[in-house]
mmCIF file of N, CA and C in Angstrom:
data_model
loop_
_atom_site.group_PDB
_atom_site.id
_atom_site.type_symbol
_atom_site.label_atom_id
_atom_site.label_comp_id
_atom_site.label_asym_id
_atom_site.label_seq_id
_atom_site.Cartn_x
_atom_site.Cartn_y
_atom_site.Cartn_z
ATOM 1 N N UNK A 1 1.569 -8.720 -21.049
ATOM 2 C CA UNK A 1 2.475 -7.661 -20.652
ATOM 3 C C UNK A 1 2.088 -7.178 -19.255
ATOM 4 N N UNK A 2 3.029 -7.215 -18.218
ATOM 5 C CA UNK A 2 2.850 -6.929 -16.683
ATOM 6 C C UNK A 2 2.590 -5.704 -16.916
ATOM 7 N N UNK A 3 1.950 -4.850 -15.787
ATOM 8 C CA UNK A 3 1.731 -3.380 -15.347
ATOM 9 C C UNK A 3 1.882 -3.196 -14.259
ATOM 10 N N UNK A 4 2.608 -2.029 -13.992
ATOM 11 C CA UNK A 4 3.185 -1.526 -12.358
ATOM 12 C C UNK A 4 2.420 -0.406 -12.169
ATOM 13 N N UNK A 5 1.692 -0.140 -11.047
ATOM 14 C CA UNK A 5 1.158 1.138 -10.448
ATOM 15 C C UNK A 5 2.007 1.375 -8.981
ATOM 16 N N UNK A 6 1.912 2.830 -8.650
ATOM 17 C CA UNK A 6 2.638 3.177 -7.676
ATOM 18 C C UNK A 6 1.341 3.499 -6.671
ATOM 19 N N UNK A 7 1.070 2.490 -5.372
ATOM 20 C CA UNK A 7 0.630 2.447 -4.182
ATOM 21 C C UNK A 7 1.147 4.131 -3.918
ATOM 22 N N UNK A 8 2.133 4.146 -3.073
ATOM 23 C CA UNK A 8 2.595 4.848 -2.463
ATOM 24 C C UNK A 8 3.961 4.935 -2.855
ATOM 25 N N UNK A 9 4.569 6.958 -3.095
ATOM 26 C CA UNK A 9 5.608 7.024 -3.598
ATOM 27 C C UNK A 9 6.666 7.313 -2.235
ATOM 28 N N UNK A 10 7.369 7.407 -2.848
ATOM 29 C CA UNK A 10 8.332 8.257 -1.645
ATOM 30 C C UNK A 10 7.920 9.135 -0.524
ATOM 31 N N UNK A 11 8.239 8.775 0.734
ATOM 32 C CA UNK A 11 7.341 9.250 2.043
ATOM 33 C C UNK A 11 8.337 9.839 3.121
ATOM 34 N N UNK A 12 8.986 10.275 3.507
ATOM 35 C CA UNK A 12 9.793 10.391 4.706
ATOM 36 C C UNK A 12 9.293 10.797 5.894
ATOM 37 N N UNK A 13 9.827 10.610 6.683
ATOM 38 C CA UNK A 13 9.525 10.659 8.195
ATOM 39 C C UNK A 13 9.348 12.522 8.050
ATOM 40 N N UNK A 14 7.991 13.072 8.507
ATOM 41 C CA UNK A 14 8.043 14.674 8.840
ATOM 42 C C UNK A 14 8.225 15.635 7.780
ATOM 43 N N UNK A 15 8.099 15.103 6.647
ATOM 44 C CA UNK A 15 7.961 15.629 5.734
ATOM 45 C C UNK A 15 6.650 15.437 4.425
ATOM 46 N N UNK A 16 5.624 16.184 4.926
ATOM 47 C CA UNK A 16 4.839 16.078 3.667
ATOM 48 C C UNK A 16 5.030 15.822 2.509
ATOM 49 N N UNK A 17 3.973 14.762 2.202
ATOM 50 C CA UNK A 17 3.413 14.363 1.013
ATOM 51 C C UNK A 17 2.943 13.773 0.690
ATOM 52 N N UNK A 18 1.801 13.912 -0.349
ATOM 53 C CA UNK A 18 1.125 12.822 -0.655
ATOM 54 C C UNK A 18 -0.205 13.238 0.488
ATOM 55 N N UNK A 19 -0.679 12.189 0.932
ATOM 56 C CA UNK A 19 -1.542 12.261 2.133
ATOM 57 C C UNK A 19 -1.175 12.467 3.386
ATOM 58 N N UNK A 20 0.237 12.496 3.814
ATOM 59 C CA UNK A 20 0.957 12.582 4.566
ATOM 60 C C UNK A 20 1.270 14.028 4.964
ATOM 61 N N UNK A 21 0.737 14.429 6.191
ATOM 62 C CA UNK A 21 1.020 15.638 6.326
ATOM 63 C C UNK A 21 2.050 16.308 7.105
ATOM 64 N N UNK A 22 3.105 14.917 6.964
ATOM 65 C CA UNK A 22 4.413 14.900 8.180
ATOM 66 C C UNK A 22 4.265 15.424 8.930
ATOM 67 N N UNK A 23 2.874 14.766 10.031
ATOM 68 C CA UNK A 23 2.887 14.734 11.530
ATOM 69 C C UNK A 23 1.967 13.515 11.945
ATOM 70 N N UNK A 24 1.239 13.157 11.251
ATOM 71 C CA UNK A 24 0.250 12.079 11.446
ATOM 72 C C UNK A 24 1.165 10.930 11.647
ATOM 73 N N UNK A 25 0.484 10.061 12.525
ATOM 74 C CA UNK A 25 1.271 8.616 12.341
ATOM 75 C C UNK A 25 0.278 7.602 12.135
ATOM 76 N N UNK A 26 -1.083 7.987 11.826
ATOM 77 C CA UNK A 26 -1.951 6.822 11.036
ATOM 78 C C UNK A 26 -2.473 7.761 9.765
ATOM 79 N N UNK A 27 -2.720 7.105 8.798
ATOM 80 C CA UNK A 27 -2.820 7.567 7.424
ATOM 81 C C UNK A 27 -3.267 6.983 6.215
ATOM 82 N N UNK A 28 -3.874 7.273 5.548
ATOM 83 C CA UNK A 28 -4.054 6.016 3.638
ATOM 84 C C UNK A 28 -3.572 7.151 3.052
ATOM 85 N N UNK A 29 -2.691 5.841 1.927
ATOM 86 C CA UNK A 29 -2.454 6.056 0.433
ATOM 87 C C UNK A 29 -3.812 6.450 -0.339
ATOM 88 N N UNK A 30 -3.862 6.767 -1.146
ATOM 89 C CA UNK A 30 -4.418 7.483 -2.374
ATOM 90 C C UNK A 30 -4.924 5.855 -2.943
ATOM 91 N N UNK A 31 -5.624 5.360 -3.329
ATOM 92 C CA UNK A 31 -6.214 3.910 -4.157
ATOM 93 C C UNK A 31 -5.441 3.965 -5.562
ATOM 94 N N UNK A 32 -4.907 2.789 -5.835
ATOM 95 C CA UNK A 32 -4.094 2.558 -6.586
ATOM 96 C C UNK A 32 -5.182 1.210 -7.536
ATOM 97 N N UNK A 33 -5.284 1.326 -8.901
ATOM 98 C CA UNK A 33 -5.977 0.147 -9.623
ATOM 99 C C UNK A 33 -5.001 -1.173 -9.519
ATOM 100 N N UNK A 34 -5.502 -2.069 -9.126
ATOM 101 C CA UNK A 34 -5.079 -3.351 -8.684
ATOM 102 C C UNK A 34 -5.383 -4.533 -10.231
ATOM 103 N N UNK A 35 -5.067 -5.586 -9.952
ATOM 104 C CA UNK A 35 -5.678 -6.346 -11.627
ATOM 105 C C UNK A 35 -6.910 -6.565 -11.949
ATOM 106 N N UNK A 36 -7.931 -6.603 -10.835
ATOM 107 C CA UNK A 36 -8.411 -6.852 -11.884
ATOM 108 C C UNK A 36 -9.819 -5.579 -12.152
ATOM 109 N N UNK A 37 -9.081 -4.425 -11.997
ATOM 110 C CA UNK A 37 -9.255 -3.145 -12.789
ATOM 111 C C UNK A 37 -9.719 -3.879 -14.026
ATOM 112 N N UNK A 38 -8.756 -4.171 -14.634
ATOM 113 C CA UNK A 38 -8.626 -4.530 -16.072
ATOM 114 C C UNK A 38 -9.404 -5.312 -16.296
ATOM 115 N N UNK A 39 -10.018 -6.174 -15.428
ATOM 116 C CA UNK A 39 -11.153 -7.238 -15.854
ATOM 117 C C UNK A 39 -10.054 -8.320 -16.931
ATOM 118 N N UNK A 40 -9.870 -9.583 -16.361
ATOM 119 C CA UNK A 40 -8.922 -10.694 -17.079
ATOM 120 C C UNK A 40 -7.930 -11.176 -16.925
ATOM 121 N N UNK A 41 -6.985 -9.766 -16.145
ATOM 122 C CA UNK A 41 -5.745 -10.028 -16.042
ATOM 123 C C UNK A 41 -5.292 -11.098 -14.611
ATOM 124 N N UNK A 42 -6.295 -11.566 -14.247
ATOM 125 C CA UNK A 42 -5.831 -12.827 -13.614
ATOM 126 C C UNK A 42 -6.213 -12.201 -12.136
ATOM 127 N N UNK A 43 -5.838 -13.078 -11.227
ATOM 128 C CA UNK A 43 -5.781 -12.494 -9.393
ATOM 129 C C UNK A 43 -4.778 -12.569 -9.164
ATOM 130 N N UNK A 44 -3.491 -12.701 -9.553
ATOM 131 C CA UNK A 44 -2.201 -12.652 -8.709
ATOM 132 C C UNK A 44 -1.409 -10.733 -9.204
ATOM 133 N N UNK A 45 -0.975 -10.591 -8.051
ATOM 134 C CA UNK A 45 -0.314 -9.268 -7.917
ATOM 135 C C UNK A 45 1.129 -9.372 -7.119
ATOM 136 N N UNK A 46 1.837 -8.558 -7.483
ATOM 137 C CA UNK A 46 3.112 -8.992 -6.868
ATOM 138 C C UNK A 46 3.412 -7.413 -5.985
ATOM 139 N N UNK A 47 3.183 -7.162 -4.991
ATOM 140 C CA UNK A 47 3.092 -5.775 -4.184
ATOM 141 C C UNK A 47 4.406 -5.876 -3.420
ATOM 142 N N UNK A 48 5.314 -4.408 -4.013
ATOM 143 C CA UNK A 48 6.655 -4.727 -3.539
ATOM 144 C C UNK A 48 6.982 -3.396 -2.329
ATOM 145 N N UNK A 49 7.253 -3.755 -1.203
ATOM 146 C CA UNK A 49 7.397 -2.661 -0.162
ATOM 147 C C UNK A 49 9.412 -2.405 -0.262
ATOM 148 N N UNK A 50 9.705 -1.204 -0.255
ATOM 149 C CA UNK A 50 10.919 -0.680 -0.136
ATOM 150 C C UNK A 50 10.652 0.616 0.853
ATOM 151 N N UNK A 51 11.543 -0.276 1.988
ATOM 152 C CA UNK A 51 11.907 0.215 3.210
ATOM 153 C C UNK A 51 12.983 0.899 3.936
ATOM 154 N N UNK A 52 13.455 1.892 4.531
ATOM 155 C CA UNK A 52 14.756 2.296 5.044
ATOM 156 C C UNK A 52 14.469 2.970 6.580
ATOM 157 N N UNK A 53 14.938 1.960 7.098
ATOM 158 C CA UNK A 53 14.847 2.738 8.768
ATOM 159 C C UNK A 53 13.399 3.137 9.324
ATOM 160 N N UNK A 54 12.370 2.302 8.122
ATOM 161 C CA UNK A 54 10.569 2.936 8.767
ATOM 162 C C UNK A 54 10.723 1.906 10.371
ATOM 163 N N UNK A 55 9.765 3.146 10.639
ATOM 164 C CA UNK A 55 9.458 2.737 12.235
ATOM 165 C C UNK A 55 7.996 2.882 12.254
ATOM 166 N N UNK A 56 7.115 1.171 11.659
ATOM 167 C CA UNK A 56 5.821 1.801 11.774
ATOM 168 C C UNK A 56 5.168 0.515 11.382
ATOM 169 N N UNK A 57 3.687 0.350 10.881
ATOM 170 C CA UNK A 57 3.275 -0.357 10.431
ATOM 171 C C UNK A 57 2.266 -0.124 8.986
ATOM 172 N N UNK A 58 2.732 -0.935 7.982
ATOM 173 C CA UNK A 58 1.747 -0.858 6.553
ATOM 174 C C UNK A 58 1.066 -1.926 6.607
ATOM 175 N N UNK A 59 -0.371 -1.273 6.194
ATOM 176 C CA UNK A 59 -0.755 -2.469 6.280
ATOM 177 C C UNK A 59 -1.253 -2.405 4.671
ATOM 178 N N UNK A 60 -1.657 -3.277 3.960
ATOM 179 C CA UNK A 60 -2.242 -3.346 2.406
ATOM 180 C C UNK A 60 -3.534 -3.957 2.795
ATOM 181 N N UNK A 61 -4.223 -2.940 1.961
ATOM 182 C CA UNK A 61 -5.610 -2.944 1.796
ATOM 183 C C UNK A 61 -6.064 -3.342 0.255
ATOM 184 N N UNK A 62 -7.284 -3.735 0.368
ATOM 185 C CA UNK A 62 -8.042 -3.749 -0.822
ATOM 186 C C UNK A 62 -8.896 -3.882 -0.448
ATOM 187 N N UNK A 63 -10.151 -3.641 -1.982
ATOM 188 C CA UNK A 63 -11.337 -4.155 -2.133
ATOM 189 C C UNK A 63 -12.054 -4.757 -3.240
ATOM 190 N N UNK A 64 -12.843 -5.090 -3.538
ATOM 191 C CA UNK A 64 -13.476 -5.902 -4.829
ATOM 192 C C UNK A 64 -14.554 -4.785 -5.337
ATOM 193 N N UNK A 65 -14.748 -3.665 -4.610
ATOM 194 C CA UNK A 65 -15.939 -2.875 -5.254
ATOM 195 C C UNK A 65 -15.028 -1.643 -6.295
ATOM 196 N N UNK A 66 -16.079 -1.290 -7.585
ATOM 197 C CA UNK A 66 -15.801 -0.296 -8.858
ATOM 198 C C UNK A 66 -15.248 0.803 -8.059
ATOM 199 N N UNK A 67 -15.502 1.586 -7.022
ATOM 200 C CA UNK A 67 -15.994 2.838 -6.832
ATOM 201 C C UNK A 67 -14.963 3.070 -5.417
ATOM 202 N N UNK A 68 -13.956 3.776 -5.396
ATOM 203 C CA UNK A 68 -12.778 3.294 -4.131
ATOM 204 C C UNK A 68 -13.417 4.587 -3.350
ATOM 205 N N UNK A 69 -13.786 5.277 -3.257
ATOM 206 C CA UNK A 69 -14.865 6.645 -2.418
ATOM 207 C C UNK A 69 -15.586 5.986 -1.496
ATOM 208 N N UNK A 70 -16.345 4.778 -2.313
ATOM 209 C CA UNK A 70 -17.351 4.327 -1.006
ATOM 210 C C UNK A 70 -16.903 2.889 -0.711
ATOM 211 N N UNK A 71 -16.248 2.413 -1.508
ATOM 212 C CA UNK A 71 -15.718 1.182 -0.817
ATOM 213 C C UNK A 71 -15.258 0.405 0.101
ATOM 214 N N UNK A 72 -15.332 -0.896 0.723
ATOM 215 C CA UNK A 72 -15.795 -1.634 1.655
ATOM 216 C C UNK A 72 -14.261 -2.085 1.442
ATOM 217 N N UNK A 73 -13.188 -1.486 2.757
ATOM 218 C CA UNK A 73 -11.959 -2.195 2.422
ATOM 219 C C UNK A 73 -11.518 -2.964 3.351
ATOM 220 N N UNK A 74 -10.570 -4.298 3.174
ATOM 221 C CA UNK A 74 -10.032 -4.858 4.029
ATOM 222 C C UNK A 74 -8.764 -5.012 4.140
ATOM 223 N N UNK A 75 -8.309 -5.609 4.846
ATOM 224 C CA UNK A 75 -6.566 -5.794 4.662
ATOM 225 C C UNK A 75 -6.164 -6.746 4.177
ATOM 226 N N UNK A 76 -4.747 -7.104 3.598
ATOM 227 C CA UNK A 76 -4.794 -8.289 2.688
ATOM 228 C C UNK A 76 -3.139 -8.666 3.130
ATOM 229 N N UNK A 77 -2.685 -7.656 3.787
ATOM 230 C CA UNK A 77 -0.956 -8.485 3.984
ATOM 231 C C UNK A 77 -1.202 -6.976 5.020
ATOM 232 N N UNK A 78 0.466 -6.723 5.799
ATOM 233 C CA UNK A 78 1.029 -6.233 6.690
ATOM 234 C C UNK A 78 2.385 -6.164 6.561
ATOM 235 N N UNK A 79 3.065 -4.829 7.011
ATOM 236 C CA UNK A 79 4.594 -5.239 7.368
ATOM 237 C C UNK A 79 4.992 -4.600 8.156
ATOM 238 N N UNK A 80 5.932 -4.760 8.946
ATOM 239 C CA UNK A 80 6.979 -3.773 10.312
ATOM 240 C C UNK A 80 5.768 -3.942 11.541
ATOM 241 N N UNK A 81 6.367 -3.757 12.798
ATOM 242 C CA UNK A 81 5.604 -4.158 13.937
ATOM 243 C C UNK A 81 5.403 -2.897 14.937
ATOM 244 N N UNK A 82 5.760 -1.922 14.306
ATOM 245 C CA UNK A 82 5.492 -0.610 14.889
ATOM 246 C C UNK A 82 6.985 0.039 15.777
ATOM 247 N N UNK A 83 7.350 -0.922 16.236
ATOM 248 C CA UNK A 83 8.412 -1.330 17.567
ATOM 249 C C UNK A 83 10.389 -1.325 16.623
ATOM 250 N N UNK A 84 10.320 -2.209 15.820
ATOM 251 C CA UNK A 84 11.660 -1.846 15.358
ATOM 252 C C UNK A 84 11.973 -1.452 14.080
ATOM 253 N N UNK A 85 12.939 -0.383 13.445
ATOM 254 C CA UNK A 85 13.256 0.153 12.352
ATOM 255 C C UNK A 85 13.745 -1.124 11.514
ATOM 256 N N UNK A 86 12.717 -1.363 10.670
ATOM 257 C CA UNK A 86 12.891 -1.858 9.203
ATOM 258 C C UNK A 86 13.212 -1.500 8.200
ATOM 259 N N UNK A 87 14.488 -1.604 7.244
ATOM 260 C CA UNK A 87 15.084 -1.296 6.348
ATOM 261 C C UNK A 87 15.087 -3.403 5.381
ATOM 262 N N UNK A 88 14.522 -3.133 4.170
ATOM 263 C CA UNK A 88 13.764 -4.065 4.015
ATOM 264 C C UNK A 88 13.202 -3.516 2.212
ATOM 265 N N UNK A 89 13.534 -4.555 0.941
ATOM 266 C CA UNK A 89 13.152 -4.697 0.089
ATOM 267 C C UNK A 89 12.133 -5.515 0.086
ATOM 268 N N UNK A 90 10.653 -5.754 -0.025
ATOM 269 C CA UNK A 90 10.041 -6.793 0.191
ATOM 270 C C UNK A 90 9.162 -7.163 -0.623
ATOM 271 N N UNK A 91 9.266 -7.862 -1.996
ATOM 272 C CA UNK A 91 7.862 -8.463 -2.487
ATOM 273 C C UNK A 91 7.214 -9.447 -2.112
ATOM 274 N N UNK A 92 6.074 -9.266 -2.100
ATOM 275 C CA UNK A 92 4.838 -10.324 -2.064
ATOM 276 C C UNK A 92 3.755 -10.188 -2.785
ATOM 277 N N UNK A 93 3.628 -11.835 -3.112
ATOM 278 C CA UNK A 93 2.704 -12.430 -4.172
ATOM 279 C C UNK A 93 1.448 -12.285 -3.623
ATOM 280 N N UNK A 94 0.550 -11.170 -3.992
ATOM 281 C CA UNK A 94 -1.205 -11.440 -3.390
ATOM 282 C C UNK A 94 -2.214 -11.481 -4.498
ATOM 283 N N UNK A 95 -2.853 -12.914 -4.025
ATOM 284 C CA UNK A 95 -4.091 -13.665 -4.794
ATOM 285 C C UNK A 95 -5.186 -12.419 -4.496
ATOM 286 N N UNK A 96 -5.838 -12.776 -5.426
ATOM 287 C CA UNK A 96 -7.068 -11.801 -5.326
ATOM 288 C C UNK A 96 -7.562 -11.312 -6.506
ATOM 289 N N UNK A 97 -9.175 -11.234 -6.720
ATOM 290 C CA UNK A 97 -9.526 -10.881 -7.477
ATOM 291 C C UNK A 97 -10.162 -8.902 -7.335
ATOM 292 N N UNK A 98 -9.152 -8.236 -6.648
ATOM 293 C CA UNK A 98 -9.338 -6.957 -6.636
ATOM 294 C C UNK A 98 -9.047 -5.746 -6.911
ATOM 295 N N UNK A 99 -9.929 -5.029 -6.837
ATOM 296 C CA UNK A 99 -10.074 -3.964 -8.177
ATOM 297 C C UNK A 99 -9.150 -2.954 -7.858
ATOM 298 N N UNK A 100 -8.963 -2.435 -6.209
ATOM 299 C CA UNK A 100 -8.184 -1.429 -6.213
ATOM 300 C C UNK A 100 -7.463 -1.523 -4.917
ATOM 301 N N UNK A 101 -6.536 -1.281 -4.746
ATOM 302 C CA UNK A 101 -5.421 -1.064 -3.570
ATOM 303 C C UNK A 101 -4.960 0.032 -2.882
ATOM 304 N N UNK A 102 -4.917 0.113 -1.487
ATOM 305 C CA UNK A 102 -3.857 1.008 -1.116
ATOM 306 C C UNK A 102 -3.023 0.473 0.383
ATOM 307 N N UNK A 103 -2.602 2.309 0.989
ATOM 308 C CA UNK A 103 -1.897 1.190 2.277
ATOM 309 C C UNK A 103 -2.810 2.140 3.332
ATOM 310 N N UNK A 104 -2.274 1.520 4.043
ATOM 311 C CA UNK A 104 -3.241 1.988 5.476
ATOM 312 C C UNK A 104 -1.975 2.272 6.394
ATOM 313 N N UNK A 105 -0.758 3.557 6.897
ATOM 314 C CA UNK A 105 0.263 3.279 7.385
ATOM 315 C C UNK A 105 -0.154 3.674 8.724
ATOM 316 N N UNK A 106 0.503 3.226 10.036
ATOM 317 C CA UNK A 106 0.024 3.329 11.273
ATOM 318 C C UNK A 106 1.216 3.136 12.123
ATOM 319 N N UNK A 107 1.157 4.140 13.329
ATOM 320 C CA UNK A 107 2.824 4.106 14.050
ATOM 321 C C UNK A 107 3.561 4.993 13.276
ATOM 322 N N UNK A 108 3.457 5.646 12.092
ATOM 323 C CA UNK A 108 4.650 5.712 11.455
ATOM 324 C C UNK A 108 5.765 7.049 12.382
ATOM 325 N N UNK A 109 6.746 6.165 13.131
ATOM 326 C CA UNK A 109 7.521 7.372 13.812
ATOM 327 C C UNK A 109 9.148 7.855 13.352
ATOM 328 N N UNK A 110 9.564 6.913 12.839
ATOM 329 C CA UNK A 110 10.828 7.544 11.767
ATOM 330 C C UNK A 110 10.964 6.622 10.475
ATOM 331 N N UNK A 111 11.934 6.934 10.055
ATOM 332 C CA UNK A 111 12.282 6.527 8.288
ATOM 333 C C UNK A 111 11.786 6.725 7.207
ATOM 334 N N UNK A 112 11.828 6.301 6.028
ATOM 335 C CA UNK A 112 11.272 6.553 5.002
ATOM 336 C C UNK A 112 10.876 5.070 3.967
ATOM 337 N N UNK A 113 9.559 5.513 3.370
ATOM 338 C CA UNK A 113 8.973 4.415 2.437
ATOM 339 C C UNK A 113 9.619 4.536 1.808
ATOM 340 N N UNK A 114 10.304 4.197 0.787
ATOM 341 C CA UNK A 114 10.800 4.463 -0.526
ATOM 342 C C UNK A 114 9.369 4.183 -1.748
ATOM 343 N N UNK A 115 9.210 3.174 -1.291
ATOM 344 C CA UNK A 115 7.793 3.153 -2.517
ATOM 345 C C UNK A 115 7.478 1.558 -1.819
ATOM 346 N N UNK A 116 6.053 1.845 -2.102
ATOM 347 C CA UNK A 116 4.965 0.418 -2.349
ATOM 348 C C UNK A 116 3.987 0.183 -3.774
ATOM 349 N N UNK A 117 5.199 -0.388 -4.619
ATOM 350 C CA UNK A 117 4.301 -0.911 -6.233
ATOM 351 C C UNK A 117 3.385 -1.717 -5.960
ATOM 352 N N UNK A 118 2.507 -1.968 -7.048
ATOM 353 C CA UNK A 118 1.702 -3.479 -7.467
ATOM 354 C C UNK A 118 2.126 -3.425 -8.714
ATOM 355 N N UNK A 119 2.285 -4.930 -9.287
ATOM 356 C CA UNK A 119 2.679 -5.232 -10.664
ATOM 357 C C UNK A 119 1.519 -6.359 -10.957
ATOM 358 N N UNK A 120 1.078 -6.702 -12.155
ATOM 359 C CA UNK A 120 -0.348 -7.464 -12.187
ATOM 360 C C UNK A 120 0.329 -7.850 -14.073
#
């Protein structure tokens, strides 16, 4: 049975929330448990970005360590180029055996996330 966690919920341009203090334009999501949290459930994740008019760049992070406070993170995919408004449903399939996820957003100067899931 698949499981969906929510990365990042609904975000708009200048409007707080979340970590977002609608003025920043570099920022992280909150760590989201990735698969293999669960220990078994395999390394593939299907991380779906829903986009409208963002003007910015996400990047997806992870890491392989228990403990997302002190953890050692890297990037694992990217989307939008900072430069043109992306409006954009986008899944992608990421291998990996890691424990927890988030996004790393940067540029962000108009539109709105709608959401960034992981499903495992």
């Amino acid at each position: 049975m698949s499981q969906t966690q929510t990365i990042l919920a609904t975000t708009v341009y200048g409007e707080a929330s979340g970590n977002y203090d609608g003025s920043s334009q570099d920022w992280y999501s909150d760590p989201a448990q990735a698969a293999d949290y669960y220990r078994g459930r395999g390394g593939l994740q299907t991380v779906t970005f829903s986009l409208d008019g963002f003007q910015g760049i996400i990047k997806l992070q992870a890491t392989l360590d228990t403990l997302p406070e002190t953890a050692k993170w890297f990037d694992v995919y990217e989307i939008g180029d900072g430069i043109v408004p992306l409006t954009d449903y986008h899944p992608e399939s990421i291998t990996g055996n890691f424990v927890w996820m988030r996004v790393n957003v940067l540029l962000f100067d108009s539109g709105t996330i709608n959401s960034v899931t992981i499903t495992y």
